[in-house]
GROMACS .gro file of C-alpha atoms in nm:
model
  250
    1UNK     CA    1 -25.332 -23.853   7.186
    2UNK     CA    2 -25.161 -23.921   6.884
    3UNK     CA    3 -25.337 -23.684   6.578
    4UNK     CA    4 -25.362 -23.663   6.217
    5UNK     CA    5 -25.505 -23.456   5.973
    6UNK     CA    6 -25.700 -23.587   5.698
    7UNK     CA    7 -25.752 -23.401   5.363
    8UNK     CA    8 -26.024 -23.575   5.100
    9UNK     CA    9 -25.873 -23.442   4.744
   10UNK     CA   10 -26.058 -23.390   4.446
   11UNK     CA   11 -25.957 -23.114   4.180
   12UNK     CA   12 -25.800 -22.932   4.397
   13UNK     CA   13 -25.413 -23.051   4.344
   14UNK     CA   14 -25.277 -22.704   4.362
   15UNK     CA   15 -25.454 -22.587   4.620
   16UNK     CA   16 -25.401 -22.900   4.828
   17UNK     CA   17 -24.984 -22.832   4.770
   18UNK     CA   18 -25.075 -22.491   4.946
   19UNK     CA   19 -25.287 -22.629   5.261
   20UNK     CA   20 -25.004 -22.927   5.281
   21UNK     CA   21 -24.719 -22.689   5.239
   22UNK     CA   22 -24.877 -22.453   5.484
   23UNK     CA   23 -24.891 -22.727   5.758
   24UNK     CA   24 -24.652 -22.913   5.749
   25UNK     CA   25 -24.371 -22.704   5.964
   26UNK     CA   26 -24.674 -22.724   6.253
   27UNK     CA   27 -24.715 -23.112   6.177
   28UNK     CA   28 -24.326 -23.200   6.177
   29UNK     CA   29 -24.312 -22.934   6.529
   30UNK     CA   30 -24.596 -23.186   6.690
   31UNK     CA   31 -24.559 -23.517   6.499
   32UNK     CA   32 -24.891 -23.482   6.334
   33UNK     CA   33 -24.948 -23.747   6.038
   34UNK     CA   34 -25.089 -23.531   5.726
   35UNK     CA   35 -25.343 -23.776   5.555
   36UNK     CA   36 -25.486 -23.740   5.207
   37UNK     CA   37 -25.722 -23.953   5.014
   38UNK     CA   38 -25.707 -23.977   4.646
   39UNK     CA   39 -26.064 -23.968   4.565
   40UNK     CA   40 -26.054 -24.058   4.178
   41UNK     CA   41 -25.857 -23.788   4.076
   42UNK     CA   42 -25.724 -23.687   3.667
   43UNK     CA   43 -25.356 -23.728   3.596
   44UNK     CA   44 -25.341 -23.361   3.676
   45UNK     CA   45 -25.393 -23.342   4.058
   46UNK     CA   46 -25.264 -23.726   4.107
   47UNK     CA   47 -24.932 -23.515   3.988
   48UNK     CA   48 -24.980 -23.303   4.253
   49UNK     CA   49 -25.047 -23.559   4.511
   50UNK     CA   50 -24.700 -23.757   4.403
   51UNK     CA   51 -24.503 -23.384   4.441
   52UNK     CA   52 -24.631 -23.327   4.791
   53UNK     CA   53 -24.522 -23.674   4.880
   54UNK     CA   54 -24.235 -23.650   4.722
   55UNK     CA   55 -24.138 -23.332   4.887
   56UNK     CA   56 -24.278 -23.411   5.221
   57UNK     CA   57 -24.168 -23.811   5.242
   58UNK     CA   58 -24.292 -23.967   5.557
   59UNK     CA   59 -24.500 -23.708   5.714
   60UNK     CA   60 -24.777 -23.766   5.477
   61UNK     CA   61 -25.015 -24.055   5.341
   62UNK     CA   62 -25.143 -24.090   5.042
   63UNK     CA   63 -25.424 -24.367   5.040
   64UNK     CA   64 -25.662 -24.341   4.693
   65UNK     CA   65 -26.033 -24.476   4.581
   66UNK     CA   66 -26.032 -24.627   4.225
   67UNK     CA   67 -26.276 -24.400   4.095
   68UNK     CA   68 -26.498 -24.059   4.232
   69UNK     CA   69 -26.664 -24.160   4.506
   70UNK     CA   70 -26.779 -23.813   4.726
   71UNK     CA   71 -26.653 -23.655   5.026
   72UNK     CA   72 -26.810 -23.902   5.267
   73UNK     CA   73 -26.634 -24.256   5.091
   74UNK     CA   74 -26.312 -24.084   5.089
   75UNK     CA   75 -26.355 -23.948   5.499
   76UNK     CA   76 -26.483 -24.326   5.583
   77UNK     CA   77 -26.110 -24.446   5.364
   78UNK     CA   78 -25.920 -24.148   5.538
   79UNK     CA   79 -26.022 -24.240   5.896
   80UNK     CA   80 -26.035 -24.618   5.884
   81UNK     CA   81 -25.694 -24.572   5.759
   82UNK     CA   82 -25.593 -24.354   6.072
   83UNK     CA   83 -25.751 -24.598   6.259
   84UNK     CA   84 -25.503 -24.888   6.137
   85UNK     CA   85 -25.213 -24.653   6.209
   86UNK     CA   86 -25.310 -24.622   6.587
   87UNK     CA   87 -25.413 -24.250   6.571
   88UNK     CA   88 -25.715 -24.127   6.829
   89UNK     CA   89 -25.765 -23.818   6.693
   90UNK     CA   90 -25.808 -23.659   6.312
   91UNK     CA   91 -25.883 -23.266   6.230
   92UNK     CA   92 -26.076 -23.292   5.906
   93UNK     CA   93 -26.015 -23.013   5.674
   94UNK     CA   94 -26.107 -22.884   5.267
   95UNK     CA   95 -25.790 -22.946   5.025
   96UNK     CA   96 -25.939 -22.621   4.860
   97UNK     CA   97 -25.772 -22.360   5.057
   98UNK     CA   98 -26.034 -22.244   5.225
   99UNK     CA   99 -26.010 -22.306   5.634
  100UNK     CA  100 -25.764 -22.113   5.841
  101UNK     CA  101 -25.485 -22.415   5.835
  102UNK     CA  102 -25.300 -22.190   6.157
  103UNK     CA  103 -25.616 -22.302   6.364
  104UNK     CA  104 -25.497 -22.658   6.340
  105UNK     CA  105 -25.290 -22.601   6.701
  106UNK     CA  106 -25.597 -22.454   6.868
  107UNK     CA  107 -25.812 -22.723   6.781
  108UNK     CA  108 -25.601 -23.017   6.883
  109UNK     CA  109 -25.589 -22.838   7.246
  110UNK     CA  110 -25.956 -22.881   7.299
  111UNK     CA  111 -25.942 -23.211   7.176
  112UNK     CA  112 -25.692 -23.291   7.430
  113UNK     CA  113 -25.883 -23.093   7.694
  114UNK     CA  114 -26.207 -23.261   7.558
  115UNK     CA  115 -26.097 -23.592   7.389
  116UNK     CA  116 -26.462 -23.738   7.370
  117UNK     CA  117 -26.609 -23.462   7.169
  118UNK     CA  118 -26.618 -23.370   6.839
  119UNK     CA  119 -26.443 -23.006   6.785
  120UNK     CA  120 -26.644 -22.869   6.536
  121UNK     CA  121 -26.545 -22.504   6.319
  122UNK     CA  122 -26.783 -22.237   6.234
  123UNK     CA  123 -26.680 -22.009   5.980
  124UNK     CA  124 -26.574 -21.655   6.015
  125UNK     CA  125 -26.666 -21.520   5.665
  126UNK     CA  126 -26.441 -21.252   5.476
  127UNK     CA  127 -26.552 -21.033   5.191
  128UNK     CA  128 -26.539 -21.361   4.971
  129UNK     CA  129 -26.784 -21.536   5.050
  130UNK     CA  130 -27.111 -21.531   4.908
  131UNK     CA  131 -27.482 -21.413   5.036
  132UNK     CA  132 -27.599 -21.766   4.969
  133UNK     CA  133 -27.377 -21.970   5.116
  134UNK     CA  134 -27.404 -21.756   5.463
  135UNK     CA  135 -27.801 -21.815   5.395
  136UNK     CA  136 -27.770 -22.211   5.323
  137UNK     CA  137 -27.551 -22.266   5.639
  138UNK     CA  138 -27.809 -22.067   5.846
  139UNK     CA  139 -28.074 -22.303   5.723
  140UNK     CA  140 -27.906 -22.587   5.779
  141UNK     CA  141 -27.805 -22.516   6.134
  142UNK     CA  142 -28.170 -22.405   6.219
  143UNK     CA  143 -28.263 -22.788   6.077
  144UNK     CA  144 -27.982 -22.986   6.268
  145UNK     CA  145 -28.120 -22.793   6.621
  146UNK     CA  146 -28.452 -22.915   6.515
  147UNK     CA  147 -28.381 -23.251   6.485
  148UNK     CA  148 -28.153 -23.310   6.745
  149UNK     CA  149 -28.307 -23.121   6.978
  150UNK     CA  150 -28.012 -22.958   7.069
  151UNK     CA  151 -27.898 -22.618   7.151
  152UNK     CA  152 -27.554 -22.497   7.022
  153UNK     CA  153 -27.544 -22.599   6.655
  154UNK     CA  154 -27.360 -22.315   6.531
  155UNK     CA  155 -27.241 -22.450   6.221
  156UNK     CA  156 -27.328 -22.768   6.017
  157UNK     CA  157 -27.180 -22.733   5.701
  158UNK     CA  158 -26.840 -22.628   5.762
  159UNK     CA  159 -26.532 -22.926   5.710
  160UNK     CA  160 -26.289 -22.782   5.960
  161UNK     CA  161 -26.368 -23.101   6.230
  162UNK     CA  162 -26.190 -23.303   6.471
  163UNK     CA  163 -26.336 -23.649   6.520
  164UNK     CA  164 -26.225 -23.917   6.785
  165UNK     CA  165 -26.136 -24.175   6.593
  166UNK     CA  166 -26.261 -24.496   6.766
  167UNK     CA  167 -26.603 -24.360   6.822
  168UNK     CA  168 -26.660 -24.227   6.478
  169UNK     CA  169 -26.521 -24.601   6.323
  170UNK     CA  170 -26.774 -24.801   6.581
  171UNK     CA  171 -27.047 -24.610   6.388
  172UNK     CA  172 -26.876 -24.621   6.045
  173UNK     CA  173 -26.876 -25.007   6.074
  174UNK     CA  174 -27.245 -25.030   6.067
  175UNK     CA  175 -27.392 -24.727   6.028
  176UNK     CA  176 -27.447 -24.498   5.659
  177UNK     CA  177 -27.357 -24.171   5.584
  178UNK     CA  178 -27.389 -23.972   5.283
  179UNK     CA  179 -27.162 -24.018   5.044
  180UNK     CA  180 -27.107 -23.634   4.886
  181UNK     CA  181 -27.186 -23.322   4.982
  182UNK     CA  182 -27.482 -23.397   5.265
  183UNK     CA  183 -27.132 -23.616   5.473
  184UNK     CA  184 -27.040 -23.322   5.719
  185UNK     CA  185 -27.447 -23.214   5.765
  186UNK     CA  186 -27.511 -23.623   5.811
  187UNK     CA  187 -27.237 -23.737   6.007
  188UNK     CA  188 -27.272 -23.429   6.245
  189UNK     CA  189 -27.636 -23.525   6.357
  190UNK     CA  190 -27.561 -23.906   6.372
  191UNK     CA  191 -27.309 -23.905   6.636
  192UNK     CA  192 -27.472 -23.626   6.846
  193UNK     CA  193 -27.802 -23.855   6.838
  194UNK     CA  194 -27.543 -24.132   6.919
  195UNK     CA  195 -27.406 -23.887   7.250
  196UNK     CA  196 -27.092 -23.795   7.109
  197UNK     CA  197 -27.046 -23.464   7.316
  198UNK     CA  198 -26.952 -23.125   7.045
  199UNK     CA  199 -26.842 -22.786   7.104
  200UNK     CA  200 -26.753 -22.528   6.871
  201UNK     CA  201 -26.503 -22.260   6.757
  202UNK     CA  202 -26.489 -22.004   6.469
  203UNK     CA  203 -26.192 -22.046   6.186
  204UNK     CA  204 -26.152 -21.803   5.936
  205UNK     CA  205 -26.294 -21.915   5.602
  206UNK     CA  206 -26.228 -21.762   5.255
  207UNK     CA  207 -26.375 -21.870   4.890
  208UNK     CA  208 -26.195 -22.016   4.711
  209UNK     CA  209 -25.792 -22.039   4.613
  210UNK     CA  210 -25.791 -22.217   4.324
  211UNK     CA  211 -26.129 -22.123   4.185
  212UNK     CA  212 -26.260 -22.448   4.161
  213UNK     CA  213 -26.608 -22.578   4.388
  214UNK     CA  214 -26.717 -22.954   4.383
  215UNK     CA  215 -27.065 -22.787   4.516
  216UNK     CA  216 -27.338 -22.782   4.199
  217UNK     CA  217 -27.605 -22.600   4.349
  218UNK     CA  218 -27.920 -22.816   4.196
  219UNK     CA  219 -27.780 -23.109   4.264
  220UNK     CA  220 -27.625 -23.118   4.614
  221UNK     CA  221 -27.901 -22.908   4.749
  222UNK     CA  222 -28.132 -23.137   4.656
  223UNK     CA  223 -27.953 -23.395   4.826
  224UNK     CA  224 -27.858 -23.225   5.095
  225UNK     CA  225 -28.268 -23.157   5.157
  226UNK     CA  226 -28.334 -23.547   5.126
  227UNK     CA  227 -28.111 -23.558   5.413
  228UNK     CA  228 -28.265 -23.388   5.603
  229UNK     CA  229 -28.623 -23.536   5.525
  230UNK     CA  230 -28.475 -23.872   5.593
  231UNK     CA  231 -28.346 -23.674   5.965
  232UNK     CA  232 -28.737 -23.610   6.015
  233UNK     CA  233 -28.811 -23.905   5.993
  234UNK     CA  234 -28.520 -24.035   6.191
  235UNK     CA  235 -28.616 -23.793   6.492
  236UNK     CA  236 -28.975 -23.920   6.500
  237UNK     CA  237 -28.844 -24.289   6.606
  238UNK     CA  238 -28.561 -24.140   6.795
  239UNK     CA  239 -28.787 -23.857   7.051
  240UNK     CA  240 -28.784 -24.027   7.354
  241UNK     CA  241 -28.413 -24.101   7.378
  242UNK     CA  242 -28.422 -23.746   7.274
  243UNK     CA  243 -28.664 -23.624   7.497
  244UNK     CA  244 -28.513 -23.839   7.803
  245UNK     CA  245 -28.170 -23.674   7.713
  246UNK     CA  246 -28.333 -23.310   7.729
  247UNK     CA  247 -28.487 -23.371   8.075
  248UNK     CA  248 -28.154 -23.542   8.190
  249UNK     CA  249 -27.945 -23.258   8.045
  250UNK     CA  250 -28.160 -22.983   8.193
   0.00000   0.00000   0.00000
C-alpha cells in the first residue's frame, strides 16, 4: 500500500495548519503523502496553505481549483491527483479540526487488512456537537440502508474515509457525484451499489476549531434531500442487482 491523506480546504486555513501540524510527525513516521486541495480559497487561507508548505516541504501537496467549486470537485482533484502519484490508498478527512487526526494509524490498518473496502468513520460526539446534527445524520443513515438495501450503515455523513484509489477513479471517470455538501452521502451509496465492500469505526468528532461551517442549513439540506430523491429513483432501476445481492449475501 502506499497512502495519502487528502484534505479539501476552504476557509479553514488556520484550522487546516492545526490538522496538518498535528499529522505530520505520524505521516513522516510512515511515509504518508499529506494532500490538500485549494478549493478557491481568499488570500487569507491561500497564506495559510503556502506556510504549511513552506514549513512542511515535501511531505505535502498542494494542488488548487481556480475558483469554489464544493467538497466533491475538490475530492475528484485530490484523488485523481493521488492517483497520478501511484498511491492505492487515501484517508479523507475535514481541514476544520474536527475528526480525531490520532485515528489516522488505526484506519490505515484495516485498510491494509481490508484493502478493497472503503473504511468508513462514525462519529463519537462530545458535548459540542449539536441536537440537530446527531438528528440529520440519523436520518440520513436510515435513508442510505433504505436504498441500498444494506445493513450496517452506521454513518453517512461523516468525512473521516479511506477510499481505494483505483476503484473510486474507475467510477470517477464516468460516473457523477455531487459536487458540495450531498459528496460523502452520494459517493457512499454509489460504490456500495457498485460492490465496493465497507466497514466502519467510530472517531471522535468535535464542533468546530475555528468557528467557521461551510454547511448553510436551507441550502445544503435541500440538496442533500434531492439526493436522495434522485437515490429513489436510482434503487427502483437498480432492485434486482440489489435483490440478487441480498439473496447471495444471505
Amino acid at each position: 500500500m502506499k497512502k495519502a491523506v487528502l484534505i479539501p480546504v476552504y476557509n479553514h486555513g488556520k484550522a487546516c495548519m492545526e490538522v496538518v501540524d498535528t499529522l505530520a510527525p505520524f505521516c513522516q513516521e510512515n511515509d504518508i503523502k499529506i494532500i490538500l486541495v485549494d478549493d478557491g480559497n481568499g488570500s487569507e487561507t491561500k497564506s495559510f496553505l503556502a506556510k504549511i508548505c513552506e514549513k512542511h516541504g515535501s511531505l505535502v501537496d498542494l494542488v488548487a481549483n481556480e475558483k469554489n467549486c464544493g467538497k466533491g470537485v475538490a475530492f475528484r482533484k485530490g484523488i485523481f491527483h493521488a492517483q497520478e502519484r501511484g498511491f492505492t490508498h487515501i484517508l479523507q478527512l475535514d481541514a476544520d479540526g474536527q475528526h480525531d487526526s490520532s485515528r489516522c494509524g488505526f484506519f490505515f490498518e484495516c485498510a491494509e487488512k481490508n484493502p478493497s473496502a472503503m473504511i468508513c468513520g462514525y462519529p463519537e460526539y462530545d458535548e459540542t456537537a449539536p441536537e440537530c446534527r446527531k438528528n440529520a445524520h440519523k436520518f440520513a443513515n436510515m435513508w442510505c440502508e433504505i436504498v441500498t438495501w444494506q445493513g450496517g450503515i452506521v454513518d453517512s455523513l461523516c468525512g473521516f474515509r479511506i477510499y481505494p484509489v483505483d476503484e473510486t477513479c474507475r467510477f470517477l471517470k464516468h460516473g457523477h457525484i455531487d459536487s458540495r455538501m450531498g459528496f460523502d452521502i452520494d459517493i457512499l451509496i454509489k460504490l456500495i451499489w457498485r460492490g465496493v465492500p465497507f466497514e466502519f469505526h467510530p472517531v471522535r468528532v468535535t464542533y468546530l476549531s475555528d468557528g467557521v461551517s461551510n454547511f448553510h442549513a436551507f441550502r445544503d439540506n435541500v440538496r442533500i434531500s434531492w439526493v436522495f430523491t434522485k437515490f429513489c429513483f436510482g434503487m427502483i432501476v437498480r432492485s434486482p442487482l440489489l435483490l440478487w445481492r441480498k439473496i447471495r449475501g444471505r
